XYZ file of C-alpha atoms in Angstrom:
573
model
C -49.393 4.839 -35.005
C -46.070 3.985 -36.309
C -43.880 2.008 -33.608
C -39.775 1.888 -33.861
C -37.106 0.993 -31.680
C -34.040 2.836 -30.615
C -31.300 1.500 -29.069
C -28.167 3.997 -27.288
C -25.211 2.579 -24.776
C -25.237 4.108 -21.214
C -21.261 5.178 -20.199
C -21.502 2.017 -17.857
C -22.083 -0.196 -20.834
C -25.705 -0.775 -20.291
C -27.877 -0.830 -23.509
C -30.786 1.052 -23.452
C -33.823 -0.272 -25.906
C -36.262 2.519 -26.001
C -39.653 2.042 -27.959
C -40.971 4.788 -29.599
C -43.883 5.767 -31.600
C -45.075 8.635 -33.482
C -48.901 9.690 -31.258
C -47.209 8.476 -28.017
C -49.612 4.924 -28.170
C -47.009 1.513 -28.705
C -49.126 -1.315 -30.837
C -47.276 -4.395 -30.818
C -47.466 -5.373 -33.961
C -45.434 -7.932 -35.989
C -43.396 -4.696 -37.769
C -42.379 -3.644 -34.227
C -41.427 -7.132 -33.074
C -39.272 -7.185 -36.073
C -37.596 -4.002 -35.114
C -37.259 -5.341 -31.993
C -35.282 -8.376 -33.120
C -33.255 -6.665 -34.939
C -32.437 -4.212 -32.529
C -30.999 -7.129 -29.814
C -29.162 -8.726 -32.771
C -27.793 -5.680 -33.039
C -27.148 -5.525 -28.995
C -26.166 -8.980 -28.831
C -22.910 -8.712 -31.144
C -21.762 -6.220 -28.470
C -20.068 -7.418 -24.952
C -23.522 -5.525 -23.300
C -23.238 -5.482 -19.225
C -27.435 -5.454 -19.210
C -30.293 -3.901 -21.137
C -32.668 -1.670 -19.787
C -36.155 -1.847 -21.904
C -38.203 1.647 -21.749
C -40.467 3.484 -23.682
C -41.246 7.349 -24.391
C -44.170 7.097 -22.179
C -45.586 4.763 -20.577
C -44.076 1.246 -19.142
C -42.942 -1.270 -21.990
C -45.496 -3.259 -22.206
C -48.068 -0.361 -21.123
C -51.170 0.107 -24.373
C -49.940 -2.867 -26.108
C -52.527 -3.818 -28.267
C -52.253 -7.165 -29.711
C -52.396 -6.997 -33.343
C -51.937 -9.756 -35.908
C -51.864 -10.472 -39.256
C -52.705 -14.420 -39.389
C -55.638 -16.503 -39.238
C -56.882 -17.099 -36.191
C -56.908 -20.856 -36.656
C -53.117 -20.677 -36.905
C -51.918 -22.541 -33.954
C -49.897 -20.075 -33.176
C -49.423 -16.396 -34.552
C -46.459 -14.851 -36.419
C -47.037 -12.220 -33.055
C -46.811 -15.203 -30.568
C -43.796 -16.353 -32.443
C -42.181 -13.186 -32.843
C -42.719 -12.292 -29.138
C -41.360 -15.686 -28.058
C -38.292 -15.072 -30.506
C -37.604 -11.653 -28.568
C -37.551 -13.178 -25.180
C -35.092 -15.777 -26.214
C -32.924 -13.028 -27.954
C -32.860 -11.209 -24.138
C -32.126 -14.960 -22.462
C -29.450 -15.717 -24.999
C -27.482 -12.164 -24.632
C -23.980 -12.669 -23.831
C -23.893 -11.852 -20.332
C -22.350 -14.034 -17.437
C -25.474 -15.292 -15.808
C -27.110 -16.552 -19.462
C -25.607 -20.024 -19.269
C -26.792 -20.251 -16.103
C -30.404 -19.091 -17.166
C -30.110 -22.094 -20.058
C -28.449 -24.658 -17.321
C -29.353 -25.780 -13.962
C -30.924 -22.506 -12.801
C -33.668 -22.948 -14.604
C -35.874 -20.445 -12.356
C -37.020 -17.225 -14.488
C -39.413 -14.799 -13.464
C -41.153 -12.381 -15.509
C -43.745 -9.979 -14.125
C -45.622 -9.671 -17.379
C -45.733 -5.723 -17.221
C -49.408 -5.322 -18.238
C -50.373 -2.194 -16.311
C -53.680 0.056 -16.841
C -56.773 -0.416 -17.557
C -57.326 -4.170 -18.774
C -55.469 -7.487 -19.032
C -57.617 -8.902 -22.336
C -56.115 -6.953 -24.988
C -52.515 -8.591 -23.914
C -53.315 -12.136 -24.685
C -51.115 -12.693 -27.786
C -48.424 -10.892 -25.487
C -49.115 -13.416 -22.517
C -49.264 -16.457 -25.271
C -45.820 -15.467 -26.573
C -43.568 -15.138 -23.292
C -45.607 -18.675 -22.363
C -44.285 -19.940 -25.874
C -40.913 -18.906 -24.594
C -40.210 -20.625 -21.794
C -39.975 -23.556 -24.490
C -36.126 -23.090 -25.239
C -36.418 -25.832 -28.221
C -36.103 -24.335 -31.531
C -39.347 -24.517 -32.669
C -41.979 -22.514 -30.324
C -45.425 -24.223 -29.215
C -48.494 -22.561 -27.818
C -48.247 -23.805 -23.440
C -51.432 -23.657 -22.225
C -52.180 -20.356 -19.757
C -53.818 -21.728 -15.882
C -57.502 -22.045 -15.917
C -58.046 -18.597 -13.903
C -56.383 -16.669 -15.827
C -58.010 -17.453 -19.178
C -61.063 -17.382 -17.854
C -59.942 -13.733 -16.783
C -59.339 -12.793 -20.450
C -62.112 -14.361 -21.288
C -64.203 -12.248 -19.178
C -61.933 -8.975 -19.942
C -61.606 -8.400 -16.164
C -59.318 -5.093 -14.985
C -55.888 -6.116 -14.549
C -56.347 -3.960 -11.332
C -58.295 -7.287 -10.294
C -56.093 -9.895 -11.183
C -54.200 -10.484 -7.451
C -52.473 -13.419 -8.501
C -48.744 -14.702 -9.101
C -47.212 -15.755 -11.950
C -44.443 -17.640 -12.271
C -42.532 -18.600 -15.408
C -40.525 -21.575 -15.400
C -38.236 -23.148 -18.372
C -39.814 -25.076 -20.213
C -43.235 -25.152 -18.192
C -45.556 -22.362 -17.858
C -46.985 -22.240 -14.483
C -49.794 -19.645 -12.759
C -50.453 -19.918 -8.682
C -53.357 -18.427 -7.652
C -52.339 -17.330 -3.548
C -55.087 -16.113 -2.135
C -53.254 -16.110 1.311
C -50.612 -13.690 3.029
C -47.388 -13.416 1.683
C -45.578 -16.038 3.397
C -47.937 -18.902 1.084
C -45.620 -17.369 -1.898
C -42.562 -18.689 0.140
C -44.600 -21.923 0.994
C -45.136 -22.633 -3.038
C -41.536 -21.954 -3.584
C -39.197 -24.746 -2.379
C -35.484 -23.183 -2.229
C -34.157 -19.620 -2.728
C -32.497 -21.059 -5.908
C -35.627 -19.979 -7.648
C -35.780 -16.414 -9.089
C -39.186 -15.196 -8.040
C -40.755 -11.787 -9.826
C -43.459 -10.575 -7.486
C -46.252 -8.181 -10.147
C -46.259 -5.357 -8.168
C -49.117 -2.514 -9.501
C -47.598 0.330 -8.477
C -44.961 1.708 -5.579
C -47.721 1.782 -3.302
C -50.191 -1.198 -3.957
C -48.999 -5.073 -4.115
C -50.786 -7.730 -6.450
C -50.378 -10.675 -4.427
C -51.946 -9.875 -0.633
C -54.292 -7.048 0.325
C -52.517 -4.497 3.076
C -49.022 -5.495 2.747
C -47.486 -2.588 0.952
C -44.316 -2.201 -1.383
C -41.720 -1.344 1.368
C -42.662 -4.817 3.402
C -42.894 -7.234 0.783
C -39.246 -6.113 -0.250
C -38.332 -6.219 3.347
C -39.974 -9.795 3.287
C -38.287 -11.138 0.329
C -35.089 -9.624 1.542
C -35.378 -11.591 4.495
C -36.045 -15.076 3.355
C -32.891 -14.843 0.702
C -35.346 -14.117 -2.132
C -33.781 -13.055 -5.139
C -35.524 -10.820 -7.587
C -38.808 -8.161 -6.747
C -40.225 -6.245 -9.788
C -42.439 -3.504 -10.107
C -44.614 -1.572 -13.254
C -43.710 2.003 -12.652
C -43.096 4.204 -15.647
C -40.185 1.968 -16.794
C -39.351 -1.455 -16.886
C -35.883 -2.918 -16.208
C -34.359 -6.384 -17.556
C -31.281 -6.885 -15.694
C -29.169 -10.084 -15.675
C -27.266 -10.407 -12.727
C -24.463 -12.962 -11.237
C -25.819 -13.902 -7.541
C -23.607 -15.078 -4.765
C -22.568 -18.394 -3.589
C -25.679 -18.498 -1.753
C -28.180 -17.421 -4.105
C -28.961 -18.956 -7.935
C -27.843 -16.533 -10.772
C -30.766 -15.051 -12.554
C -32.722 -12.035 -14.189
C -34.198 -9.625 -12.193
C -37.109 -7.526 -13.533
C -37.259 -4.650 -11.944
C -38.084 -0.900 -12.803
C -35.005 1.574 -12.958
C -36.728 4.982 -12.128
C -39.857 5.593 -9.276
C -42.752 7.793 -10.326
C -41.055 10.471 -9.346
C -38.191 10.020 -11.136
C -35.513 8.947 -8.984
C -32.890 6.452 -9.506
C -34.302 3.632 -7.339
C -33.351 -0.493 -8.042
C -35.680 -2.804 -6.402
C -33.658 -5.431 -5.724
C -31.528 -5.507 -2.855
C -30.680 -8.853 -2.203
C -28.056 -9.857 -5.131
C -27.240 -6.404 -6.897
C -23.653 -5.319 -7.152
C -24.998 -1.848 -9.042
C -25.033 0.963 -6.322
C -28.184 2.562 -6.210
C -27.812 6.616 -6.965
C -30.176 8.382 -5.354
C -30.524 12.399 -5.586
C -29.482 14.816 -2.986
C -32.858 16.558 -3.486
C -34.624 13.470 -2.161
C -32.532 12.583 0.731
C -32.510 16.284 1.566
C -36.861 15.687 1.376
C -36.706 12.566 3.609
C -34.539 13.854 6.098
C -36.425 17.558 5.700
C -33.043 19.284 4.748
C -31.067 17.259 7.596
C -32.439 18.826 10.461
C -31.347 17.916 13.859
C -35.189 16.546 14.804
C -33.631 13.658 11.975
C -30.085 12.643 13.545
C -29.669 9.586 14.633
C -25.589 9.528 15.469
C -22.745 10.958 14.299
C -19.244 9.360 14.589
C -15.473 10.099 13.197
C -16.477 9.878 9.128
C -20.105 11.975 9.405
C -23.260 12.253 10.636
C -26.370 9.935 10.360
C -29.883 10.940 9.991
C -33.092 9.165 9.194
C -35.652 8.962 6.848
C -38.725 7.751 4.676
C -37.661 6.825 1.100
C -40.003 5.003 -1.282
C -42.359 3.960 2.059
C -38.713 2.268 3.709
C -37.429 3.213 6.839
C -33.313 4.183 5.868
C -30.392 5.918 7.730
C -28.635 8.398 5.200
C -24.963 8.606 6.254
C -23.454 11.798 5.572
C -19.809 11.457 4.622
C -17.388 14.486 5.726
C -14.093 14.473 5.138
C -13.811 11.664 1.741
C -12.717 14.914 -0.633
C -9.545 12.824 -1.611
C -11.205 9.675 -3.160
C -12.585 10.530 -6.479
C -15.954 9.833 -8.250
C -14.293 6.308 -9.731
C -12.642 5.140 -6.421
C -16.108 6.208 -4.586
C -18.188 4.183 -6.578
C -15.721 1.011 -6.459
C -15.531 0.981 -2.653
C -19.809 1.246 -3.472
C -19.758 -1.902 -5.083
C -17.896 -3.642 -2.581
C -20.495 -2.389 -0.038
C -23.525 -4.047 -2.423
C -21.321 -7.094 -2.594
C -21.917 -7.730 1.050
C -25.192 -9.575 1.487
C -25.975 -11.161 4.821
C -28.422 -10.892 7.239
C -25.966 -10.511 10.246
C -24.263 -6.918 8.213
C -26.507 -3.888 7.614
C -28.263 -3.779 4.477
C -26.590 -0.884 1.949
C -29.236 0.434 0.157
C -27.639 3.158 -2.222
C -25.573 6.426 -2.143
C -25.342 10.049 -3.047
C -22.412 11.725 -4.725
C -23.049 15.150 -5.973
C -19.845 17.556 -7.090
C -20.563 21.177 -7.287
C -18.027 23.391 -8.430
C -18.480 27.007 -7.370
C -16.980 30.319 -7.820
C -15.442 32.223 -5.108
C -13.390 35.368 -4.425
C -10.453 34.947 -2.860
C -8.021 38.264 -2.612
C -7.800 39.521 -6.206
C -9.752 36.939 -8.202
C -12.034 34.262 -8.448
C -11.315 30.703 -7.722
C -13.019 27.174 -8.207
C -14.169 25.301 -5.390
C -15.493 22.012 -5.666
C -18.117 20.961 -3.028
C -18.373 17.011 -2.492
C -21.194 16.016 -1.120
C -21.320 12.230 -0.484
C -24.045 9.865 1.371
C -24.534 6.533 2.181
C -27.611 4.754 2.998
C -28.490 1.902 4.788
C -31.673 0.156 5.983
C -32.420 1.741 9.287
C -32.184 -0.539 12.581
C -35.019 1.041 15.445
C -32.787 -0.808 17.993
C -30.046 1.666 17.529
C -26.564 1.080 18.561
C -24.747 -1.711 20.986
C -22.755 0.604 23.220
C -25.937 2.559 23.940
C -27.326 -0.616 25.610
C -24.131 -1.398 27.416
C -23.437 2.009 28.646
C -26.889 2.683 30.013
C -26.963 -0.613 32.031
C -26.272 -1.985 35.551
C -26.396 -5.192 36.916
C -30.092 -5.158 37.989
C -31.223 -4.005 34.220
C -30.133 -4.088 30.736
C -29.930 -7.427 28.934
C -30.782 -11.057 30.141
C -27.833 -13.832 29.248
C -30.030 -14.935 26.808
C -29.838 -11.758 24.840
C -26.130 -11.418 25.193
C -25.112 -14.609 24.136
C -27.306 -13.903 21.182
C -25.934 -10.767 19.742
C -22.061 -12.463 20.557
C -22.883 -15.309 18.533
C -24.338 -13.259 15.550
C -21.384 -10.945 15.563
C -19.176 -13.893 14.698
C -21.870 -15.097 12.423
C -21.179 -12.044 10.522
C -17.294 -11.263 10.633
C -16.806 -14.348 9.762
C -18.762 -14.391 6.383
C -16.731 -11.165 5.656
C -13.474 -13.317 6.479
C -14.731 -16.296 4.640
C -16.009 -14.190 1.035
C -13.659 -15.226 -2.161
C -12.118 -12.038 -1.588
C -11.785 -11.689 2.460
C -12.925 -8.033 3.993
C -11.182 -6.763 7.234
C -13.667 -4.899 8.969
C -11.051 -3.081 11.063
C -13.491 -1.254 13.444
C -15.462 -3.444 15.022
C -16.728 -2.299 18.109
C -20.136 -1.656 19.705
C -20.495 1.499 17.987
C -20.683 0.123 14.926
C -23.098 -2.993 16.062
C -26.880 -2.101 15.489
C -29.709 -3.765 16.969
C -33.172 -4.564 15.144
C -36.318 -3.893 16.723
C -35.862 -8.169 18.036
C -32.392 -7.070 19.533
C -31.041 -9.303 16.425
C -27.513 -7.442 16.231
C -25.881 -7.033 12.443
C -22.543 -4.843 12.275
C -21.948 -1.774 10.225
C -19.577 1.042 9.431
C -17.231 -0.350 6.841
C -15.853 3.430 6.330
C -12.511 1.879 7.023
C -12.300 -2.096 5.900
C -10.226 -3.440 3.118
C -10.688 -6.552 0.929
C -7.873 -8.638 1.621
C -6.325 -10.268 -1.511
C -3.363 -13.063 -2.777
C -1.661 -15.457 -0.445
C -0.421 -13.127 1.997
C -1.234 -13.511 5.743
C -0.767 -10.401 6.669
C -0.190 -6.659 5.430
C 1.603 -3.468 6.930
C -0.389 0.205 6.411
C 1.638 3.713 6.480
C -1.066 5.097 8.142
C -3.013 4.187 11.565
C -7.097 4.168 11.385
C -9.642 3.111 13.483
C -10.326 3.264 16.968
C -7.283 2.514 19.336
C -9.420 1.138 22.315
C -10.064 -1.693 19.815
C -6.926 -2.262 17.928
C -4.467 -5.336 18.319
C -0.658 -4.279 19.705
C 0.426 -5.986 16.523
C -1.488 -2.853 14.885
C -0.663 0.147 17.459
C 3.124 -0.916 17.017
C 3.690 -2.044 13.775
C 0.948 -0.907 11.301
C 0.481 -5.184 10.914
C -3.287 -5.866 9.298
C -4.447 -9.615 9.319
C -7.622 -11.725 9.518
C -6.604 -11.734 13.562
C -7.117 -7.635 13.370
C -11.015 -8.491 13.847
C -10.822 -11.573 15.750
C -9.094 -9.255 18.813
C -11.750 -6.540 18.397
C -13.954 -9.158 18.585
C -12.540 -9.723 22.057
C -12.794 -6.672 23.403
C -16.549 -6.637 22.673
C -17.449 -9.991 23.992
C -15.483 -8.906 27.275
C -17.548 -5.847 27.181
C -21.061 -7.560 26.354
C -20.047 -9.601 29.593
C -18.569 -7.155 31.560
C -20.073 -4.051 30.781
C -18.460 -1.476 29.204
C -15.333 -1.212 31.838
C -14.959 -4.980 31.159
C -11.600 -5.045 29.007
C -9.926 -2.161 30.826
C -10.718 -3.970 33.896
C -8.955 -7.053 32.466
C -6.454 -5.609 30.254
C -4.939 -2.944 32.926
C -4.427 -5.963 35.761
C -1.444 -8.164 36.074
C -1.933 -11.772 35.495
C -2.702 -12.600 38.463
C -5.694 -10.106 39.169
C -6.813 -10.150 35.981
C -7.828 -13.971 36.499
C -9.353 -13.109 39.695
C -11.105 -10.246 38.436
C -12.423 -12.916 35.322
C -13.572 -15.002 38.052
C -15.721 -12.508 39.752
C -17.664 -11.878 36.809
C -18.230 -15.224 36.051
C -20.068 -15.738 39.715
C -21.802 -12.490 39.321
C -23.301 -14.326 36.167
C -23.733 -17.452 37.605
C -25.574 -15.987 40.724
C -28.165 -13.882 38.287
C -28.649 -16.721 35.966
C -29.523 -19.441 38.837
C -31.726 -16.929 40.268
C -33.985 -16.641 37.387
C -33.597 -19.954 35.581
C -34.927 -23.425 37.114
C -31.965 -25.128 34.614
C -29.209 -22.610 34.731
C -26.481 -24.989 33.681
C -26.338 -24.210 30.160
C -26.138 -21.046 30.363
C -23.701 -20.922 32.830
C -21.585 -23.077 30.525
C -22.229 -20.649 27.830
C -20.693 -17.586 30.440
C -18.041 -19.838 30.509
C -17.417 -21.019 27.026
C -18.055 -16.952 26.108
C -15.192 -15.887 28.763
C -12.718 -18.421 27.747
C -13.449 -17.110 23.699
C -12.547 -13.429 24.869
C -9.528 -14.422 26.793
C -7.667 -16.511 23.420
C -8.566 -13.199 21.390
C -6.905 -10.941 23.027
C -4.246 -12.997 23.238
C -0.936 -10.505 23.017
C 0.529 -13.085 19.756
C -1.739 -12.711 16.849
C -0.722 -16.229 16.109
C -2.187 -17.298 19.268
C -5.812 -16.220 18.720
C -8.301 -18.420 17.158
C -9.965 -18.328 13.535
C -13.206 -16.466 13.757
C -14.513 -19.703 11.954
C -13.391 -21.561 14.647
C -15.291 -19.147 17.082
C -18.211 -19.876 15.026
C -18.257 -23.350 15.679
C -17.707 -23.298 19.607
C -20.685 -20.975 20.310
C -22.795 -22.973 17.837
């Protein structure tokens, strides 16, 4: 029943700690919590990116059995101690977000991985993470809430225990939520707290009966949560660096699904690309069949499917042969980078290289086949220009609606404008606008933005890309890139929304003169539906105004001349 550790370094500079153990069962005993030590010692001496705990079967804390040596009057046990030293030896590796774990964010959550049959034979396990949320030097017992002792009192199946838990420096604190969901968010006072929902398995959640895996994530995704873990076969220890608008934390989460694919269950703040196979796209979207497309556009074809109980569009790339597995996975991380909930959620990606043999003439020659997918969260209300080419004036959206998804749109170019490192979207248009199932718009298709860097205002490209329809003249002349790239695009689309989707030619092919004339006409057509189906029309008849007047500045013919996105921002709001 011999336990031991063994520690290897992943080619992206991940640690791996895997416990082992000689009849497959993993007793935590005070030898293993020794090896244990020593073994993150060992990891911390090293510039380690993260650590990934794991086991040769089982979850890591799966069949502990707590096992000690000492009296039991000893206030607290060399096991207690030693498993309050290891969790301090994880908080203090050196990884960017571990002064913020020991400073101001002082939010940690740990799902205490306890899966199977029953809770009670953890307690000394429980007791020493408690112990460590005491950063002084020397550990003291904290006592556990009154529920849960009384649960390992009473040795009651962890399959029971529908509860909470929430570990906070320096305090040890339990929540009993016997409500929905939404009385977690109610306990929790900011998104600056890392929260670590216990989740049993992929398909059954410990806090709430019939909300399943998929919508919690979806929840906590929405209200800017930060961290969701699960006890699957493996369990995951993480530290990440959140953005601006999120605290830096660790997320628990579990690396591999039951069935063995790559899967990382926290969208929110992850920069790490989620790989998932070809095989299980290929499942979800039964082999890509046409019954599963969605769209296809100039960079590949979209299709839909069910993966791990979510809703996602998988994004089949043609065409990307010339970017190689390194600059693939970069442009990856700048699409997990993006978090906001005005721009499509990316959930992962597929790249898969197969090199085959095939005669050509005389002899045999290598062929590499590329196959490359991206995968988003999947948006029911499909695309923008489907809505706007369908309509007429006695159907399609209300003002309301419209002035919605233009003030969104800005929302979200301009937190890509405003990011440390700006991104150019560069093909904004309808198109590449989806709708929710609320008609809440969030834009997509980044196939062709760059991250603008350095002082400059403005770069020149050797090669044109994008869609012409939507492109500024400084672009279709001169190659010229700049924030004001977007903020014309944007133009074109509010002139659309208004319009309909003839809206900009209308005004762009007219001289001066008849181009303000034919601005004026759709401004009383507005005005005339509005006042028939509003007892107060005035405000949003100033809002057709104030939307027309945006539309005309950006596609003004100067660059110079057209307004900041941010100051777009501010006039619809």
């Amino acid at each position: 029943m011999a336990t031991f550790c063994k520690v290897r370094k992943r080619d992206d500079g991940i640690y791996v700690l895997t416990l082992a153990s000689s009849d497959g069962h993993h007793y935590l005993t005070t030898e293993a919590i020794t090896q244990l030590k020593q073994a993150l010692e060992r990891i911390r001496s090293t510039k380690a990116r993260g650590l990934v705990t794991t086991t040769t079967s089982g979850s890591f804390c799966d069949g502990i059995n707590a096992v000690s040596d000492d009296d039991d009057d000893e206030p607290l046990s060399s096991l207690e101690r030693g498993m309050a030293e290891v969790v301090r030896l994880l908080l203090d590796l050196p990884m960017p977000t571990a002064a913020a774990v020991r400073g101001d964010a002082r939010w940690l959550g740990f799902v205490l991985a306890l899966a199977h049959d029953h809770l009670f034979v953890h307690t000394e396990a429980v007791l020493g993470l408690a112990a460590a949320a005491d950063t002084t030097a020397k550990p003291r017992r904290r006592p556990l809430p009154d529920y849960v002792v009384a649960l390992l009192r009473e040795k009651i199946p962890y399959a029971q225990l529908r509860k909470l838990l929430l570990l906070k420096a320096h305090v040890f604190t339990g929540e009993e939520l016997k409500g929905n969901w939404h009385s977690v968010h109610e306990a929790i006072p900011n998104r600056d707290h890392v929260v670590a929902v216990a989740v049993q398995n992929l398909q059954s959640v410990v806090v709430g009966d019939g909300m399943d895996y998929a919508k919690v994530r979806r929840t906590m995704y929405t209200n800017s949560c930060v961290a969701v873990a699960v006890t699957t076969t493996t369990t995951t220890m993480l530290p990440f660096d959140g953005s601006s608008s999120v605290a830096n934390g660790v997320t628990i989460s579990s690396e591999m699904t039951p069935s063995g694919e790559s899967f990382n269950s926290s969208y929110n703040s992850s920069t790490t690309p989620v790989d998932i196979s070809l095989a299980a796209i290929e499942a979800c979207t039964d082999g890509f069949s046409e019954s599963k497309k969605v769209g296809s556009g100039a960079y590949g074809k979209v299709y839909k499917g069910v993966y791990n109980e979510e809703e996602l569009a998988f994004k089949k790339i043609d065409g990307l042969a010339v970017l190689n597995e390194d600059q693939f996975k970069n442009e990856l991380k700048h699409l997990m980078s993006v978090q906001h909930r005005n721009i499509v959620r990316f959930v992962g990606y597929c790249s898969q290289i197969k090199e085959k043999f095939i005669w050509r003439g005389k002899e045999y020659v290598s062929v590499q086949y590329i196959t490359r997918i991206l995968c988003f969260e999947y948006l029911p209300g499909g695309s923008l220009d489907k809505h706007l080419d369908k309509e007429s004036e006695s159907d399609g959206f209300d003002w309301r609606t419209r002035y919605n998804i233009i003030k969104v749109i800005s929302q979200g170019l301009n937190y890509l404008h405003e990011l440390e490192k700006p991104i150019f979207h560069l093909d904004l248009k309808p198109a590449n606008v989806l709708l929710d199932e609320n008609m809440e718009p969030k834009i997509a298709d980044f196939g062709i933005s760059k991250h603008f860097t350095g002082t400059k205002t403005h770069i020149t490209i050797s090669k044109p890309t994008g869609t012409p329809r939507y492109m500024p003249p400084e672009y279709l002349n001169k190659l010229v890139i700049s924030n004001k790239y977007d903020v014309f695009s944007f133009g074109v689309m509010v002139m659309e929304i208004i319009a309909g989707p003839t809206g900009y030619d209308n005004f762009s092919e007219a001289n001066d003169q008849d181009s303000f004339k034919y601005i004026d006409r759709v401004y009383k057509q507005w005005e005339k539906r509005i006042t028939a189906k509003s007892h107060d029309p005035s405000a949003e008849i100033n809002q057709v105004k104030r939307c027309i007047n945006i539309a005309v500045k950006c596609l003004n013919q100067n660059r110079d001349d057209r307004p900041e996105i941010k100051a777009i921002v501010g006039e619809l709001n």
